[in-house]
Structures are given as structure tokens and as C-alpha cells.
GROMACS .gro file of C-alpha atoms in nm:
model
  361
    1MET     CA    1   0.008  -0.015  -0.004
    2ALA     CA    2   0.100   0.379  -0.028
    3TYR     CA    3   0.133   0.541   0.211
    4GLU     CA    4   0.038   0.973   0.221
    5HIS     CA    5   0.083   1.082   0.546
    6ILE     CA    6   0.351   0.798   0.703
    7LEU     CA    7   0.662   0.642   0.669
    8TYR     CA    8   0.687   0.309   0.639
    9GLU     CA    9   1.000   0.063   0.703
   10VAL     CA   10   1.167  -0.324   0.812
   11SER     CA   11   1.539  -0.322   0.905
   12ASP     CA   12   1.661  -0.601   1.172
   13LYS     CA   13   1.322  -0.736   1.306
   14VAL     CA   14   1.246  -0.340   1.352
   15ALA     CA   15   0.866  -0.191   1.208
   16THR     CA   16   0.890   0.188   1.187
   17ILE     CA   17   0.620   0.385   1.107
   18THR     CA   18   0.725   0.756   1.128
   19LEU     CA   19   0.425   1.078   1.131
   20ASN     CA   20   0.480   1.268   0.770
   21ARG     CA   21   0.342   1.577   0.782
   22PRO     CA   22   0.673   1.756   0.929
   23ASP     CA   23   0.552   2.141   0.800
   24ARG     CA   24   0.248   2.052   0.966
   25MET     CA   25   0.396   1.920   1.267
   26ASN     CA   26   0.275   1.622   1.209
   27ALA     CA   27  -0.063   1.741   1.250
   28TRP     CA   28  -0.343   1.408   1.263
   29THR     CA   29  -0.565   1.416   0.916
   30PRO     CA   30  -0.803   1.147   0.845
   31THR     CA   31  -0.555   0.998   0.587
   32MET     CA   32  -0.281   0.956   0.897
   33GLU     CA   33  -0.523   0.787   1.084
   34ARG     CA   34  -0.603   0.483   0.815
   35ASP     CA   35  -0.230   0.503   0.702
   36VAL     CA   36  -0.088   0.381   1.043
   37ARG     CA   37  -0.404   0.152   1.111
   38HIS     CA   38  -0.208  -0.002   0.824
   39ALA     CA   39   0.112  -0.037   0.917
   40MET     CA   40  -0.069  -0.164   1.257
   41GLU     CA   41  -0.165  -0.439   1.071
   42ALA     CA   42   0.108  -0.468   0.833
   43SER     CA   43   0.363  -0.481   1.111
   44SER     CA   44   0.138  -0.723   1.359
   45ALA     CA   45   0.121  -0.946   1.023
   46ASP     CA   46   0.524  -0.961   0.967
   47ASP     CA   47   0.746  -1.271   1.154
   48ASP     CA   48   1.027  -1.066   1.062
   49VAL     CA   49   0.871  -0.812   1.243
   50ARG     CA   50   0.950  -0.822   1.626
   51VAL     CA   51   0.926  -0.462   1.764
   52ILE     CA   52   0.706  -0.187   1.611
   53VAL     CA   53   0.843   0.166   1.699
   54LEU     CA   54   0.629   0.494   1.559
   55THR     CA   55   0.767   0.847   1.587
   56GLY     CA   56   0.723   1.186   1.415
   57ALA     CA   57   0.897   1.338   1.105
   58GLY     CA   58   1.102   1.655   1.212
   59ARG     CA   59   1.069   1.874   1.528
   60ALA     CA   60   0.757   1.734   1.621
   61PHE     CA   61   0.563   1.376   1.713
   62CYS     CA   62   0.236   1.534   1.655
   63ALA     CA   63   0.095   1.843   1.726
   64GLY     CA   64  -0.257   1.694   1.789
   65ALA     CA   65  -0.586   1.776   1.521
   66ASP     CA   66  -0.454   1.985   1.215
   67MET     CA   67  -0.668   2.236   1.323
   68ASP     CA   68  -0.855   2.308   0.949
   69ALA     CA   69  -0.989   1.944   0.907
   70LEU     CA   70  -1.094   2.007   1.330
   71LYS     CA   71  -1.244   2.344   1.174
   72GLY     CA   72  -1.489   2.093   0.932
   73LEU     CA   73  -1.576   1.815   1.203
   74ASP     CA   74  -1.872   1.658   1.196
   75PRO     CA   75  -1.962   1.539   1.558
   76ASN     CA   76  -2.172   1.228   1.406
   77ASP     CA   77  -1.793   1.159   1.351
   78VAL     CA   78  -1.742   0.989   1.630
   79ARG     CA   79  -1.983   0.778   1.652
   80ARG     CA   80  -1.934   0.622   1.319
   81ALA     CA   81  -1.596   0.521   1.443
   82SER     CA   82  -1.771   0.302   1.677
   83ASN     CA   83  -1.841   0.099   1.407
   84LEU     CA   84  -1.493   0.025   1.327
   85PRO     CA   85  -1.334  -0.323   1.258
   86PRO     CA   86  -1.193  -0.475   1.508
   87PHE     CA   87  -0.825  -0.564   1.503
   88ASP     CA   88  -0.829  -0.858   1.661
   89MET     CA   89  -1.130  -0.998   1.790
   90ASN     CA   90  -0.985  -1.283   2.018
   91ARG     CA   91  -0.914  -0.997   2.186
   92ARG     CA   92  -1.126  -0.798   2.414
   93PRO     CA   93  -1.323  -0.521   2.290
   94ASP     CA   94  -1.132  -0.291   2.542
   95TRP     CA   95  -0.873  -0.353   2.307
   96GLN     CA   96  -1.049  -0.277   2.005
   97THR     CA   97  -1.100   0.089   2.011
   98ARG     CA   98  -1.043   0.331   1.739
   99TYR     CA   99  -0.739   0.426   1.872
  100GLY     CA  100  -0.653   0.119   2.160
  101PHE     CA  101  -0.594  -0.086   1.890
  102TYR     CA  102  -0.201  -0.115   2.058
  103PRO     CA  103  -0.218  -0.366   2.311
  104SER     CA  104  -0.374  -0.598   2.062
  105ILE     CA  105  -0.068  -0.644   1.868
  106GLY     CA  106   0.131  -0.929   2.000
  107LYS     CA  107   0.407  -0.754   1.970
  108PRO     CA  108   0.542  -0.350   2.164
  109VAL     CA  109   0.540  -0.115   2.068
  110ILE     CA  110   0.749   0.214   2.151
  111ALA     CA  111   0.676   0.553   2.095
  112MET     CA  112   0.996   0.777   1.962
  113LEU     CA  113   0.859   1.050   2.102
  114ASN     CA  114   1.093   1.360   1.933
  115GLY     CA  115   0.875   1.689   2.010
  116ALA     CA  116   0.558   1.800   2.073
  117THR     CA  117   0.280   1.539   2.144
  118ALA     CA  118  -0.015   1.688   2.195
  119GLY     CA  119  -0.420   1.660   2.255
  120ILE     CA  120  -0.438   1.320   1.913
  121GLY     CA  121  -0.137   1.225   1.956
  122LEU     CA  122  -0.092   1.209   2.352
  123VAL     CA  123  -0.342   0.954   2.277
  124HIS     CA  124  -0.127   0.731   2.011
  125ALA     CA  125   0.227   0.778   2.278
  126LEU     CA  126  -0.004   0.594   2.541
  127TYR     CA  127  -0.135   0.374   2.419
  128CYS     CA  128   0.224   0.229   2.268
  129ASP     CA  129   0.355   0.078   2.525
  130LEU     CA  130   0.732   0.240   2.617
  131ARG     CA  131   0.769   0.610   2.508
  132PHE     CA  132   1.146   0.738   2.466
  133ALA     CA  133   1.187   1.050   2.558
  134ALA     CA  134   1.411   1.398   2.380
  135GLU     CA  135   1.465   1.613   2.639
  136ASN     CA  136   1.302   1.912   2.444
  137THR     CA  137   0.953   1.696   2.382
  138VAL     CA  138   0.683   1.902   2.508
  139PHE     CA  139   0.360   1.764   2.683
  140THR     CA  140  -0.015   1.848   2.678
  141THR     CA  141  -0.347   1.681   2.714
  142ALA     CA  142  -0.445   2.051   2.526
  143PHE     CA  143  -0.876   1.903   2.506
  144ALA     CA  144  -0.955   2.186   2.799
  145ARG     CA  145  -0.792   2.449   2.658
  146ARG     CA  146  -0.999   2.403   2.284
  147GLY     CA  147  -1.377   2.340   2.463
  148LEU     CA  148  -1.334   1.904   2.420
  149ILE     CA  149  -1.326   1.653   2.699
  150ALA     CA  150  -1.048   1.424   2.721
  151GLU     CA  151  -1.169   1.168   2.452
  152HIS     CA  152  -1.025   0.771   2.311
  153GLY     CA  153  -1.070   0.608   2.622
  154MET     CA  154  -0.767   0.925   2.825
  155SER     CA  155  -1.003   0.941   3.129
  156TRP     CA  156  -0.857   0.584   3.171
  157MET     CA  157  -0.544   0.537   3.050
  158LEU     CA  158  -0.375   0.835   3.155
  159PRO     CA  159  -0.426   0.797   3.584
  160ARG     CA  160  -0.271   0.414   3.528
  161ILE     CA  161   0.001   0.547   3.340
  162VAL     CA  162   0.060   0.910   3.586
  163GLY     CA  163  -0.176   0.804   3.893
  164HIS     CA  164  -0.532   0.950   3.922
  165ALA     CA  165  -0.326   1.300   4.065
  166ASN     CA  166  -0.104   1.338   3.808
  167ALA     CA  167  -0.369   1.297   3.552
  168MET     CA  168  -0.631   1.496   3.726
  169ASP     CA  169  -0.435   1.809   3.668
  170LEU     CA  170  -0.289   1.706   3.317
  171LEU     CA  171  -0.632   1.721   3.209
  172LEU     CA  172  -0.811   2.000   3.380
  173SER     CA  173  -0.559   2.211   3.335
  174ALA     CA  174  -0.392   2.130   2.998
  175ARG     CA  175  -0.128   2.233   3.053
  176ARG     CA  176   0.258   2.239   2.878
  177VAL     CA  177   0.469   1.952   3.039
  178SER     CA  178   0.830   1.937   3.035
  179SER     CA  179   1.050   1.647   2.921
  180GLU     CA  180   1.182   1.603   3.323
  181GLU     CA  181   0.829   1.626   3.471
  182ALA     CA  182   0.715   1.365   3.217
  183LEU     CA  183   0.986   1.129   3.396
  184ARG     CA  184   0.946   1.193   3.686
  185ILE     CA  185   0.556   1.104   3.721
  186GLY     CA  186   0.569   0.804   3.472
  187LEU     CA  187   0.461   0.918   3.171
  188VAL     CA  188   0.760   0.805   2.966
  189ASN     CA  189   1.006   0.536   3.033
  190ARG     CA  190   1.379   0.704   2.910
  191LEU     CA  191   1.470   1.096   2.847
  192CYS     CA  192   1.796   1.108   2.570
  193SER     CA  193   1.948   1.335   2.431
  194PRO     CA  194   1.764   1.491   2.095
  195GLU     CA  195   2.120   1.362   1.897
  196LYS     CA  196   2.113   1.029   2.118
  197LEU     CA  197   1.731   0.984   2.094
  198ARG     CA  198   1.759   0.738   1.745
  199ASP     CA  199   2.075   0.611   1.888
  200GLU     CA  200   1.914   0.457   2.218
  201THR     CA  201   1.594   0.366   2.084
  202TYR     CA  202   1.719   0.164   1.832
  203ALA     CA  203   1.927  -0.006   2.052
  204TYR     CA  204   1.655  -0.093   2.301
  205ALA     CA  205   1.444  -0.218   2.020
  206ARG     CA  206   1.753  -0.437   1.865
  207ASP     CA  207   1.823  -0.575   2.165
  208LEU     CA  208   1.407  -0.698   2.232
  209ALA     CA  209   1.431  -0.846   1.863
  210ASP     CA  210   1.753  -1.044   1.953
  211MET     CA  211   1.822  -1.142   2.306
  212VAL     CA  212   1.448  -1.168   2.374
  213SER     CA  213   1.129  -1.398   2.260
  214PRO     CA  214   0.850  -1.277   2.019
  215SER     CA  215   0.584  -1.570   2.205
  216ALA     CA  216   0.734  -1.490   2.568
  217MET     CA  217   0.673  -1.099   2.464
  218ALA     CA  218   0.413  -1.172   2.315
  219VAL     CA  219   0.202  -1.314   2.614
  220ILE     CA  220   0.403  -1.064   2.860
  221LYS     CA  221   0.181  -0.746   2.693
  222ARG     CA  222  -0.110  -0.973   2.669
  223GLN     CA  223  -0.138  -1.029   3.070
  224LEU     CA  224   0.005  -0.693   3.192
  225TYR     CA  225  -0.277  -0.519   2.954
  226GLU     CA  226  -0.532  -0.844   3.100
  227VAL     CA  227  -0.492  -0.717   3.459
  228PRO     CA  228  -0.702  -0.432   3.513
  229PHE     CA  229  -0.965  -0.676   3.479
  230GLN     CA  230  -0.845  -0.954   3.651
  231THR     CA  231  -0.846  -1.043   4.016
  232LEU     CA  232  -0.481  -1.183   4.139
  233ALA     CA  233  -0.591  -1.556   4.147
  234GLU     CA  234  -0.697  -1.460   3.785
  235ALA     CA  235  -0.408  -1.342   3.708
  236THR     CA  236  -0.225  -1.569   3.863
  237ILE     CA  237  -0.406  -1.905   3.739
  238GLU     CA  238  -0.358  -1.670   3.371
  239ALA     CA  239  -0.025  -1.719   3.412
  240ASN     CA  240   0.025  -2.141   3.484
  241ARG     CA  241  -0.152  -2.153   3.225
  242GLU     CA  242   0.101  -2.059   3.065
  243MET     CA  243   0.359  -2.140   3.202
  244MET     CA  244   0.244  -2.492   3.104
  245VAL     CA  245   0.209  -2.424   2.777
  246ALA     CA  246   0.557  -2.231   2.768
  247LEU     CA  247   0.766  -2.570   2.873
  248ASN     CA  248   0.664  -2.701   2.615
  249GLY     CA  249   0.792  -2.447   2.375
  250SER     CA  250   1.142  -2.459   2.199
  251ASP     CA  251   1.221  -2.090   2.267
  252PHE     CA  252   1.183  -2.213   2.600
  253ARG     CA  253   1.454  -2.475   2.547
  254GLU     CA  254   1.697  -2.204   2.319
  255GLY     CA  255   1.633  -1.981   2.602
  256VAL     CA  256   1.794  -2.226   2.897
  257ALA     CA  257   1.987  -2.355   2.589
  258SER     CA  258   2.200  -2.003   2.487
  259PHE     CA  259   2.281  -1.886   2.917
  260MET     CA  260   2.382  -2.250   3.016
  261GLU     CA  261   2.569  -2.216   2.665
  262LYS     CA  262   2.698  -1.813   2.742
  263ARG     CA  263   2.588  -1.756   2.404
  264PRO     CA  264   2.284  -1.528   2.255
  265PRO     CA  265   1.993  -1.687   2.156
  266ARG     CA  266   1.993  -1.815   1.757
  267SER     CA  267   1.664  -1.928   1.757
  268TYR     CA  268   1.409  -1.772   1.877
  269GLY     CA  269   1.038  -1.739   1.663
  270GLU     CA  270   1.081  -2.055   1.502
  271VAL     CA  271   0.827  -2.257   1.308
  272GLY     CA  272   0.688  -2.569   1.613
  273GLY     CA  273   0.650  -2.684   1.980
  274ARG     CA  274   0.422  -2.331   2.064
  275PHE     CA  275   0.349  -2.139   1.752
  276PHE     CA  276   0.247  -2.192   1.356
  277ARG     CA  277   0.323  -1.919   1.182
  278GLY     CA  278  -0.059  -1.718   1.164
  279GLY     CA  279  -0.295  -1.460   1.027
  280PRO     CA  280  -0.197  -1.040   1.224
  281SER     CA  281  -0.455  -1.175   1.462
  282SER     CA  282  -0.137  -1.374   1.586
  283PRO     CA  283   0.121  -1.259   1.850
  284CYS     CA  284   0.424  -1.228   1.680
  285GLY     CA  285   0.252  -1.304   1.357
  286LEU     CA  286   0.295  -1.667   1.478
  287ARG     CA  287  -0.069  -1.836   1.641
  288ARG     CA  288  -0.026  -2.098   1.941
  289THR     CA  289  -0.143  -2.456   1.883
  290PRO     CA  290  -0.018  -2.674   2.150
  291ARG     CA  291   0.069  -3.023   2.060
  292PHE     CA  292  -0.115  -3.191   2.362
  293THR     CA  293  -0.312  -3.073   2.666
  294LEU     CA  294  -0.268  -3.086   3.011
  295ARG     CA  295  -0.668  -3.139   3.151
  296ALA     CA  296  -0.717  -3.052   3.517
  297PRO     CA  297  -0.965  -3.320   3.663
  298ARG     CA  298  -1.322  -3.152   3.799
  299GLY     CA  299  -1.290  -3.053   4.180
  300CYS     CA  300  -1.103  -2.718   4.354
  301ALA     CA  301  -0.737  -2.993   4.462
  302THR     CA  302  -0.489  -3.036   4.295
  303ARG     CA  303  -0.346  -3.429   4.443
  304SER     CA  304   0.078  -3.427   4.507
  305PRO     CA  305   0.289  -3.787   4.420
  306LYS     CA  306   0.253  -3.891   4.718
  307GLY     CA  307  -0.186  -3.817   4.641
  308GLU     CA  308  -0.288  -3.614   4.949
  309ALA     CA  309  -0.483  -3.295   4.809
  310TRP     CA  310  -0.315  -2.972   4.753
  311TRP     CA  311  -0.625  -2.746   4.762
  312SER     CA  312  -0.613  -2.394   4.589
  313GLN     CA  313  -0.543  -2.050   4.816
  314ALA     CA  314  -0.651  -1.821   4.567
  315GLY     CA  315  -0.993  -1.872   4.758
  316SER     CA  316  -1.159  -1.572   4.889
  317ASN     CA  317  -1.561  -1.490   5.058
  318ARG     CA  318  -1.643  -1.352   4.729
  319ARG     CA  319  -1.699  -1.718   4.603
  320PRO     CA  320  -1.683  -2.060   4.678
  321ARG     CA  321  -1.353  -2.204   4.657
  322HIS     CA  322  -1.469  -2.455   4.425
  323CYS     CA  323  -1.510  -2.208   4.156
  324GLU     CA  324  -1.107  -2.099   4.109
  325ARG     CA  325  -0.943  -2.358   3.925
  326ARG     CA  326  -0.616  -2.479   4.007
  327ALA     CA  327  -0.284  -2.359   4.095
  328LEU     CA  328  -0.024  -2.614   4.014
  329PRO     CA  329   0.151  -2.685   4.329
  330ALA     CA  330   0.530  -2.564   4.320
  331GLU     CA  331   0.689  -2.876   4.412
  332LEU     CA  332   0.543  -3.048   4.104
  333TRP     CA  333   0.714  -2.746   3.917
  334PRO     CA  334   1.042  -2.978   3.828
  335ARG     CA  335   0.866  -3.280   3.787
  336LEU     CA  336   0.653  -3.098   3.488
  337ALA     CA  337   0.928  -2.904   3.335
  338ALA     CA  338   1.110  -3.199   3.235
  339ALA     CA  339   0.848  -3.398   3.126
  340LEU     CA  340   0.752  -3.135   2.870
  341VAL     CA  341   1.089  -3.086   2.807
  342ASN     CA  342   1.143  -3.474   2.747
  343ALA     CA  343   0.819  -3.452   2.552
  344ALA     CA  344   0.933  -3.245   2.315
  345ASP     CA  345   1.230  -3.356   2.211
  346ASN     CA  346   1.157  -3.710   2.212
  347ARG     CA  347   0.811  -3.558   1.949
  348ALA     CA  348   0.632  -3.815   2.245
  349PRO     CA  349   0.274  -3.685   2.332
  350PHE     CA  350   0.261  -3.616   2.688
  351LYS     CA  351   0.161  -3.822   2.917
  352SER     CA  352   0.016  -3.689   3.311
  353PRO     CA  353   0.182  -3.943   3.582
  354PRO     CA  354  -0.115  -4.160   3.743
  355ARG     CA  355  -0.356  -3.976   3.903
  356SER     CA  356  -0.412  -4.152   4.301
  357SER     CA  357  -0.719  -4.371   4.319
  358GLN     CA  358  -0.832  -4.202   4.657
  359GLY     CA  359  -1.076  -3.955   4.581
  360ARG     CA  360  -1.140  -3.720   4.280
  361VAL     CA  361  -0.925  -3.444   4.185
   0.00000   0.00000   0.00000
């Protein structure tokens, strides 16, 4: 696809999306919106992309909405935007909104903020996973000083990044925030001199692309964006399920081997084991396909190798204990890990250890 208001390139497993209206400080337009969404979809589907960097051309990241387009904005445009197709139908609706789809991308998205970041530009920066900023960057929510409200989910996202009190201050006052204050309140992860911003951002991105398992990044990202909707027990149970799958993956074996052999990993993301290549809805361009399924028997207890019942400690006053799914006992982890690795190496189906005949689990 030929883009009008962005530039798109892929190099060293890193995709770069550059907002490209430097003469207008990369002011946001409907054309830019269409281009950015398509480029994000392309990056998500590309198996050669491990990390995505979003930045701006010239002296700004994005100075907000194009004022010429804003003058003729139809109020019904906001309602029509709700009819956009979901970015990933397998993810929760919260991450399928007009601009809030970045958490649905199974790859890290880094905002490289090279200058003014205002209004809708700040919205996009907030939905990125990490934010690296130049020391001369200035931030503002801008909305209240234009007679507008906190739009596109900023009232939900900003407090989770900077805290309720700081979010209230930034949204009500719409004042300018320096890069030093942005770092202090947690709005950005790292500050760099303008001359070193690009080098430091890409050094970090390439380190992720070369040294970190793409399947692990995809699952960890999903875990963190699910947390606001989960209890501690639910987050723990989901982590246990994911760990059981990860232990059978090729990335796990390569991660252990590279550590033991004191060398960089050389085969992360290969087809087989945990994933096979899939479409844009799959994390890292890969789709989960466990070689086998571990089914826990009914009930709320798990039995140790000795046969005694091990009860979940995740119960609460709000729900009966039998509603809490099994958490894997600590003493079973080494045994399970060894069995999974052996089964994968021998390409043999996994066999669960024999169950005790004393009662049902």
C-alpha cells in the first residue's frame, strides 16, 4: 500500500512507522489515521518484525489534530468511528477501539517522542507500550483549552500510567509538561538528548528483537493489559496456564541452552512447539498450537505425587473455593518441566503422571 502521511520501513526485525507531515508538525488527519492503522496491521502480520517504533518526522512527534480538519469536524464522526472492524477479534473489546488497539498487537510498540506531543498525539503515545522522549519534548493534553473533553479513552489510560492525581492535573489544566516532569511522574520511560534519541531507542528495540523470545513478549504484553480486568487469583491462574504451554515451547529450550552455553539465542521464534505461523491476529505473526492439552480433573484440589490433596489458596470471601481453578503446586514444577522438555525433544505425546485412586481431584 502507498502511504500518503506516513513512512514505513522494516530493518533488523524492527518496523518503523513515521508520521510524515513535518511542515504541519505531523498534525493528525483522517488519512494519517488510515495509514497508521494499516501499517500497524502490516507490522503485526509480518513474521520478520519483532518490535514496532512509532515516531514523527521533523521537530515534532504529533502536535495534535489538524486544525483545518477540526473546524469542519462532524460531531457524528465520533459515533461512526465505533463501527470500525476490530483489530483482533480474539482480544477483549476494550482493546478494539478507534485508537486503543495497540495493546492488541502481540509485539512491543515503542513511541519515540522526538518533539511536541499534544492532544491526539499524546493519546497515541499513551497506547504505546514504552515511551522514549527527547529532552526538549513538551507534552499537553490540550483538550480542555479547546472546549473538548478527555477523548479516545485518555480518561481511563492516563491515570493508569501517571496516577489519578497527576492525570486530573494534566487533563483539567491542559498545561504544558516538560520532559523532566514527564519522566518524574512516569509519563515516559526514558529521556535522551535529541542527538542520541534515535540511537538509544533502536538499541533497545534491537535488543528486544535479538535477545528476547517473541512468544514470551506477546504473552507478557497480553498479561499486563489483562490485569485491570482481573483479580489476583485470575491473573495467577492464567499465568500458570501460560507457563505450562511455555515449558513445551522451542523458545524455552533455546533460552535455557543459550544461558547454559553463554551465547546469544539463535533460534527464537522458529516454527514448531508452541506456535505456527498465522495471520495478523496472532501474537508475533504466530498462532498458538499446543502439541497436547493438559486437562485438570474436576474439583478444586490438585494431588501431589504422594496422593494427598493440595488445595488452592486463591479462595476469597466473594466466591466458593471450588470456583477457583487449580494452581499448580510448587513441588510439581520441576517434575512437570522435565517431562515437558523430554516429551518435546523426543517428539512424543505428553503423558500425565498416574492419578491417585484415592478420591476424585
